[in-house]
Amino acid sequence: MYSVFQSAEVQKLWILGKREEAKVKREEKYVYLTSLGNAIITLTSNLRHAQIPGTMVIPAGQGGLNQESVALCYQIVIIDRQRLQRQLGTLSSSYLQQLEEAMRYTLDLT
């Protein structure tokens, strides 16, 4: 069975640099996937995205998140590692497993 996650570091949540959006600077949160190179999965606090296949909800407090967030597993992006500013926290193994299932669905690896 192929595993998307092959490294112990994949469960780390990171903050990337702030960007201007509607004249308000905001921090962007991502799950950093070290086993896939410099790949990240975007997180959003817009819970309406949870209805889209290939997403999963991560509750507040998990991985250092201060609010409930949705992992958008259909938005896997490769970044320059220097853009990572600070580690926010780590995901538990149960959320890592759910994240892997959502990624398998998105990448059609079932």
CSV table of N, CA and C in Angstrom, one decimal:
chain,number,residue,atom,x,y,z
A,1,MET,N,0.8,-1.2,0.0
A,1,MET,CA,0.0,0.0,0.0
A,1,MET,C,0.9,1.2,0.0
A,2,TYR,N,0.6,2.2,-0.9
A,2,TYR,CA,1.4,3.4,-1.0
A,2,TYR,C,0.9,4.3,0.1
A,3,SER,N,1.9,5.0,0.8
A,3,SER,CA,1.6,5.9,1.8
A,3,SER,C,2.0,7.3,1.3
A,4,VAL,N,1.2,8.3,1.4
A,4,VAL,CA,1.5,9.7,1.0
A,4,VAL,C,2.5,10.2,2.0
A,5,PHE,N,2.4,9.8,3.3
A,5,PHE,CA,3.3,10.3,4.3
A,5,PHE,C,4.3,9.3,4.7
A,6,GLN,N,5.6,9.6,4.5
A,6,GLN,CA,6.7,8.6,4.8
A,6,GLN,C,7.7,9.2,5.8
A,7,SER,N,7.4,10.4,6.3
A,7,SER,CA,8.3,11.0,7.2
A,7,SER,C,7.6,11.4,8.5
A,8,ALA,N,8.3,11.4,9.6
A,8,ALA,CA,7.7,11.8,10.9
A,8,ALA,C,7.5,13.3,10.9
A,9,GLU,N,8.1,14.1,10.0
A,9,GLU,CA,7.9,15.5,10.0
A,9,GLU,C,6.7,16.0,9.3
A,10,VAL,N,5.9,15.2,8.6
A,10,VAL,CA,4.9,15.7,7.8
A,10,VAL,C,3.7,16.3,8.6
A,11,GLN,N,3.6,16.0,9.8
A,11,GLN,CA,2.4,16.5,10.6
A,11,GLN,C,2.6,17.9,11.1
A,12,LYS,N,3.7,18.6,10.7
A,12,LYS,CA,3.9,20.0,11.2
A,12,LYS,C,3.1,21.0,10.5
A,13,LEU,N,2.5,21.9,11.3
A,13,LEU,CA,1.8,23.1,10.7
A,13,LEU,C,2.7,24.3,10.8
A,14,TRP,N,2.7,25.1,9.7
A,14,TRP,CA,3.6,26.2,9.6
A,14,TRP,C,2.8,27.5,9.2
A,15,ILE,N,3.4,28.6,9.6
A,15,ILE,CA,2.9,29.9,9.2
A,15,ILE,C,3.8,30.4,8.1
A,16,LEU,N,3.3,30.9,6.9
A,16,LEU,CA,4.0,31.5,5.9
A,16,LEU,C,3.9,33.0,6.1
A,17,GLY,N,4.7,33.8,5.3
A,17,GLY,CA,4.7,35.2,5.4
A,17,GLY,C,3.3,35.8,5.2
A,18,LYS,N,3.1,37.0,5.7
A,18,LYS,CA,1.8,37.7,5.6
A,18,LYS,C,1.7,38.2,4.2
A,19,ARG,N,0.5,38.3,3.7
A,19,ARG,CA,0.3,38.9,2.3
A,19,ARG,C,-0.8,40.0,2.4
A,20,GLU,N,-0.8,40.9,1.5
A,20,GLU,CA,-1.8,41.9,1.5
A,20,GLU,C,-3.0,41.3,0.8
A,21,GLU,N,-4.2,41.4,1.5
A,21,GLU,CA,-5.4,41.0,0.9
A,21,GLU,C,-6.5,41.9,1.4
A,22,ALA,N,-7.1,42.6,0.4
A,22,ALA,CA,-8.1,43.6,0.8
A,22,ALA,C,-7.6,44.6,1.9
A,23,LYS,N,-6.3,45.0,1.7
A,23,LYS,CA,-5.7,46.0,2.6
A,23,LYS,C,-5.6,45.5,4.0
A,24,VAL,N,-5.7,44.2,4.3
A,24,VAL,CA,-5.6,43.6,5.6
A,24,VAL,C,-4.5,42.5,5.5
A,25,LYS,N,-3.5,42.6,6.3
A,25,LYS,CA,-2.5,41.6,6.3
A,25,LYS,C,-2.9,40.4,7.2
A,26,ARG,N,-2.7,39.2,6.7
A,26,ARG,CA,-3.2,38.1,7.4
A,26,ARG,C,-2.1,37.0,7.3
A,27,GLU,N,-2.0,36.2,8.3
A,27,GLU,CA,-1.1,35.0,8.3
A,27,GLU,C,-1.7,33.9,7.5
A,28,GLU,N,-1.0,33.2,6.7
A,28,GLU,CA,-1.5,32.0,6.0
A,28,GLU,C,-0.9,30.8,6.7
A,29,LYS,N,-1.8,29.8,6.9
A,29,LYS,CA,-1.4,28.6,7.6
A,29,LYS,C,-1.4,27.4,6.6
A,30,TYR,N,-0.5,26.6,6.8
A,30,TYR,CA,-0.3,25.4,5.9
A,30,TYR,C,0.1,24.2,6.6
A,31,VAL,N,-0.2,23.0,6.1
A,31,VAL,CA,0.5,21.8,6.5
A,31,VAL,C,1.7,21.6,5.6
A,32,TYR,N,2.8,21.4,6.2
A,32,TYR,CA,4.1,21.3,5.4
A,32,TYR,C,4.4,19.8,5.3
A,33,LEU,N,4.5,19.3,4.1
A,33,LEU,CA,4.6,17.8,3.8
A,33,LEU,C,6.1,17.5,3.4
A,34,THR,N,6.9,17.3,4.4
A,34,THR,CA,8.3,17.1,4.0
A,34,THR,C,8.6,15.8,3.2
A,35,SER,N,7.7,14.8,3.3
A,35,SER,CA,8.0,13.6,2.5
A,35,SER,C,7.7,13.8,1.0
A,36,LEU,N,7.0,14.9,0.7
A,36,LEU,CA,6.7,15.3,-0.7
A,36,LEU,C,7.5,16.4,-1.2
A,37,GLY,N,8.7,16.6,-0.7
A,37,GLY,CA,9.6,17.7,-1.0
A,37,GLY,C,9.2,18.9,-0.3
A,38,ASN,N,9.0,20.0,-0.9
A,38,ASN,CA,8.5,21.3,-0.3
A,38,ASN,C,7.1,21.5,-0.6
A,39,ALA,N,6.3,20.5,-0.4
A,39,ALA,CA,4.8,20.6,-0.7
A,39,ALA,C,4.1,21.1,0.6
A,40,ILE,N,3.0,21.9,0.3
A,40,ILE,CA,2.2,22.3,1.4
A,40,ILE,C,0.7,22.1,1.0
A,41,ILE,N,-0.2,22.0,2.0
A,41,ILE,CA,-1.6,22.0,1.8
A,41,ILE,C,-2.2,23.2,2.5
A,42,THR,N,-2.9,24.0,1.8
A,42,THR,CA,-3.5,25.2,2.3
A,42,THR,C,-4.6,24.9,3.3
A,43,LEU,N,-4.6,25.8,4.4
A,43,LEU,CA,-5.7,25.7,5.4
A,43,LEU,C,-6.5,27.0,5.3
A,44,THR,N,-7.8,26.9,5.5
A,44,THR,CA,-8.7,28.1,5.5
A,44,THR,C,-9.6,28.0,6.7
A,45,SER,N,-10.0,29.1,7.2
A,45,SER,CA,-11.0,29.2,8.3
A,45,SER,C,-12.4,29.2,7.8
A,46,ASN,N,-12.6,29.3,6.5
A,46,ASN,CA,-13.9,29.3,5.9
A,46,ASN,C,-14.4,27.9,5.9
A,47,LEU,N,-15.3,27.6,6.8
A,47,LEU,CA,-15.8,26.3,7.0
A,47,LEU,C,-16.8,25.8,5.9
A,48,ARG,N,-17.2,26.7,5.0
A,48,ARG,CA,-18.0,26.3,3.9
A,48,ARG,C,-17.2,25.4,2.9
A,49,HIS,N,-15.9,25.5,2.9
A,49,HIS,CA,-15.1,24.7,2.1
A,49,HIS,C,-15.1,23.2,2.5
A,50,ALA,N,-15.5,22.9,3.7
A,50,ALA,CA,-15.6,21.6,4.2
A,50,ALA,C,-16.5,20.7,3.5
A,51,GLN,N,-17.4,21.3,2.7
A,51,GLN,CA,-18.4,20.5,1.9
A,51,GLN,C,-17.8,20.0,0.6
A,52,ILE,N,-16.7,20.5,0.3
A,52,ILE,CA,-16.0,20.1,-1.0
A,52,ILE,C,-15.3,18.8,-0.8
A,53,PRO,N,-15.5,17.8,-1.7
A,53,PRO,CA,-14.7,16.5,-1.5
A,53,PRO,C,-13.2,16.8,-1.5
A,54,GLY,N,-12.5,16.0,-0.8
A,54,GLY,CA,-11.0,16.2,-0.7
A,54,GLY,C,-10.6,17.2,0.3
A,55,THR,N,-11.5,17.5,1.3
A,55,THR,CA,-11.1,18.4,2.3
A,55,THR,C,-11.3,17.7,3.7
A,56,MET,N,-10.8,18.3,4.7
A,56,MET,CA,-11.0,17.8,6.1
A,56,MET,C,-11.0,19.0,7.1
A,57,VAL,N,-11.8,18.8,8.1
A,57,VAL,CA,-11.8,19.9,9.2
A,57,VAL,C,-10.8,19.5,10.2
A,58,ILE,N,-10.1,20.5,10.7
A,58,ILE,CA,-9.1,20.4,11.8
A,58,ILE,C,-9.6,21.3,12.9
A,59,PRO,N,-10.0,20.8,14.0
A,59,PRO,CA,-10.6,21.7,15.1
A,59,PRO,C,-9.6,22.6,15.7
A,60,ALA,N,-10.1,23.7,16.3
A,60,ALA,CA,-9.2,24.6,17.0
A,60,ALA,C,-8.5,23.9,18.1
A,61,GLY,N,-7.2,24.3,18.3
A,61,GLY,CA,-6.4,23.6,19.3
A,61,GLY,C,-5.6,22.5,18.8
A,62,GLN,N,-6.0,21.9,17.7
A,62,GLN,CA,-5.2,20.8,17.1
A,62,GLN,C,-4.1,21.4,16.3
A,63,GLY,N,-2.9,21.0,16.5
A,63,GLY,CA,-1.7,21.5,15.7
A,63,GLY,C,-1.4,23.0,16.0
A,64,GLY,N,-1.9,23.5,17.1
A,64,GLY,CA,-1.7,24.9,17.4
A,64,GLY,C,-2.6,25.9,16.8
A,65,LEU,N,-3.7,25.4,16.1
A,65,LEU,CA,-4.6,26.3,15.4
A,65,LEU,C,-5.5,27.0,16.5
A,66,ASN,N,-5.7,28.3,16.3
A,66,ASN,CA,-6.5,29.0,17.2
A,66,ASN,C,-8.0,29.1,16.8
A,67,GLN,N,-8.3,28.5,15.6
A,67,GLN,CA,-9.7,28.4,15.2
A,67,GLN,C,-9.9,27.2,14.3
A,68,GLU,N,-11.1,26.7,14.2
A,68,GLU,CA,-11.4,25.6,13.4
A,68,GLU,C,-11.0,25.9,11.9
A,69,SER,N,-10.3,25.0,11.2
A,69,SER,CA,-9.9,25.2,9.9
A,69,SER,C,-10.1,24.0,9.0
A,70,VAL,N,-10.1,24.3,7.7
A,70,VAL,CA,-10.3,23.2,6.7
A,70,VAL,C,-9.0,23.1,5.9
A,71,ALA,N,-8.6,21.8,5.8
A,71,ALA,CA,-7.4,21.5,5.0
A,71,ALA,C,-7.9,21.3,3.5
A,72,LEU,N,-7.4,22.1,2.6
A,72,LEU,CA,-7.8,22.0,1.2
A,72,LEU,C,-6.9,21.1,0.5
A,73,CYS,N,-7.1,19.8,0.5
A,73,CYS,CA,-6.2,18.8,0.0
A,73,CYS,C,-6.1,18.8,-1.5
A,74,TYR,N,-7.0,19.6,-2.1
A,74,TYR,CA,-6.9,19.7,-3.6
A,74,TYR,C,-6.0,20.9,-4.0
A,75,GLN,N,-5.5,21.6,-3.0
A,75,GLN,CA,-4.5,22.7,-3.2
A,75,GLN,C,-3.2,22.3,-2.7
A,76,ILE,N,-2.5,21.4,-3.3
A,76,ILE,CA,-1.1,21.0,-3.0
A,76,ILE,C,-0.2,21.9,-3.8
A,77,VAL,N,0.7,22.6,-3.1
A,77,VAL,CA,1.6,23.6,-3.8
A,77,VAL,C,3.0,23.3,-3.3
A,78,ILE,N,3.9,23.5,-4.3
A,78,ILE,CA,5.4,23.4,-4.0
A,78,ILE,C,5.9,24.8,-3.7
A,79,ILE,N,6.6,25.0,-2.6
A,79,ILE,CA,7.1,26.3,-2.2
A,79,ILE,C,8.6,26.3,-2.0
A,80,ASP,N,9.1,27.5,-1.9
A,80,ASP,CA,10.5,27.7,-1.4
A,80,ASP,C,10.5,27.6,0.1
A,81,ARG,N,11.3,26.7,0.6
A,81,ARG,CA,11.3,26.4,2.1
A,81,ARG,C,11.6,27.7,2.9
A,82,GLN,N,12.3,28.6,2.3
A,82,GLN,CA,12.6,29.9,3.0
A,82,GLN,C,11.4,30.7,3.4
A,83,ARG,N,10.3,30.4,2.7
A,83,ARG,CA,9.0,31.1,3.0
A,83,ARG,C,8.4,30.7,4.3
A,84,LEU,N,8.8,29.5,4.9
A,84,LEU,CA,8.3,29.1,6.1
A,84,LEU,C,8.8,30.0,7.2
A,85,GLN,N,7.9,30.6,8.0
A,85,GLN,CA,8.3,31.5,9.0
A,85,GLN,C,8.5,30.9,10.4
A,86,ARG,N,7.5,30.2,10.9
A,86,ARG,CA,7.6,29.5,12.2
A,86,ARG,C,6.6,28.4,12.2
A,87,GLN,N,7.0,27.4,13.0
A,87,GLN,CA,6.2,26.2,13.2
A,87,GLN,C,5.1,26.6,14.1
A,88,LEU,N,3.8,26.2,13.8
A,88,LEU,CA,2.7,26.5,14.6
A,88,LEU,C,2.4,25.3,15.6
A,89,GLY,N,2.6,24.1,15.1
A,89,GLY,CA,2.3,22.9,16.0
A,89,GLY,C,2.4,21.7,15.2
A,90,THR,N,1.9,20.6,15.8
A,90,THR,CA,1.9,19.3,15.1
A,90,THR,C,0.6,18.7,15.1
A,91,LEU,N,0.2,17.9,14.1
A,91,LEU,CA,-1.1,17.2,14.1
A,91,LEU,C,-0.9,15.8,14.8
A,92,SER,N,-2.0,15.4,15.4
A,92,SER,CA,-2.0,14.1,16.0
A,92,SER,C,-2.1,13.0,14.9
A,93,SER,N,-1.7,11.8,15.2
A,93,SER,CA,-1.7,10.7,14.2
A,93,SER,C,-3.1,10.5,13.6
A,94,SER,N,-4.2,10.6,14.4
A,94,SER,CA,-5.5,10.4,13.9
A,94,SER,C,-5.9,11.5,12.8
A,95,TYR,N,-5.5,12.7,13.0
A,95,TYR,CA,-5.7,13.8,12.0
A,95,TYR,C,-4.8,13.6,10.8
A,96,LEU,N,-3.6,13.1,11.1
A,96,LEU,CA,-2.7,12.8,10.0
A,96,LEU,C,-3.3,11.7,9.1
A,97,GLN,N,-3.9,10.7,9.7
A,97,GLN,CA,-4.6,9.6,8.9
A,97,GLN,C,-5.7,10.2,8.1
A,98,GLN,N,-6.5,11.0,8.7
A,98,GLN,CA,-7.6,11.7,7.9
A,98,GLN,C,-7.1,12.5,6.8
A,99,LEU,N,-6.0,13.2,7.0
A,99,LEU,CA,-5.4,14.1,6.0
A,99,LEU,C,-4.9,13.2,4.8
A,100,GLU,N,-4.3,12.1,5.2
A,100,GLU,CA,-3.8,11.2,4.1
A,100,GLU,C,-5.0,10.6,3.3
A,101,GLU,N,-6.1,10.3,4.0
A,101,GLU,CA,-7.3,9.8,3.2
A,101,GLU,C,-7.8,10.8,2.3
A,102,ALA,N,-7.9,12.1,2.7
A,102,ALA,CA,-8.4,13.2,1.9
A,102,ALA,C,-7.4,13.4,0.7
A,103,MET,N,-6.1,13.3,0.9
A,103,MET,CA,-5.2,13.4,-0.2
A,103,MET,C,-5.3,12.2,-1.1
A,104,ARG,N,-5.5,11.0,-0.6
A,104,ARG,CA,-5.6,9.8,-1.5
A,104,ARG,C,-6.8,10.0,-2.4
A,105,TYR,N,-7.9,10.6,-1.8
A,105,TYR,CA,-9.1,10.8,-2.6
A,105,TYR,C,-8.8,11.8,-3.7
A,106,THR,N,-8.2,12.9,-3.3
A,106,THR,CA,-7.8,14.0,-4.3
A,106,THR,C,-6.9,13.5,-5.4
A,107,LEU,N,-5.9,12.8,-5.0
A,107,LEU,CA,-4.9,12.3,-6.0
A,107,LEU,C,-5.3,11.0,-6.7
A,108,ASP,N,-6.5,10.5,-6.4
A,108,ASP,CA,-7.0,9.2,-6.9
A,108,ASP,C,-6.1,8.1,-6.7
A,109,LEU,N,-5.6,7.9,-5.4
A,109,LEU,CA,-4.7,6.8,-5.1
A,109,LEU,C,-5.4,5.7,-4.3
A,110,THR,N,-6.7,5.6,-4.4
A,110,THR,CA,-7.4,4.6,-3.7
A,110,THR,C,-7.2,3.2,-4.2
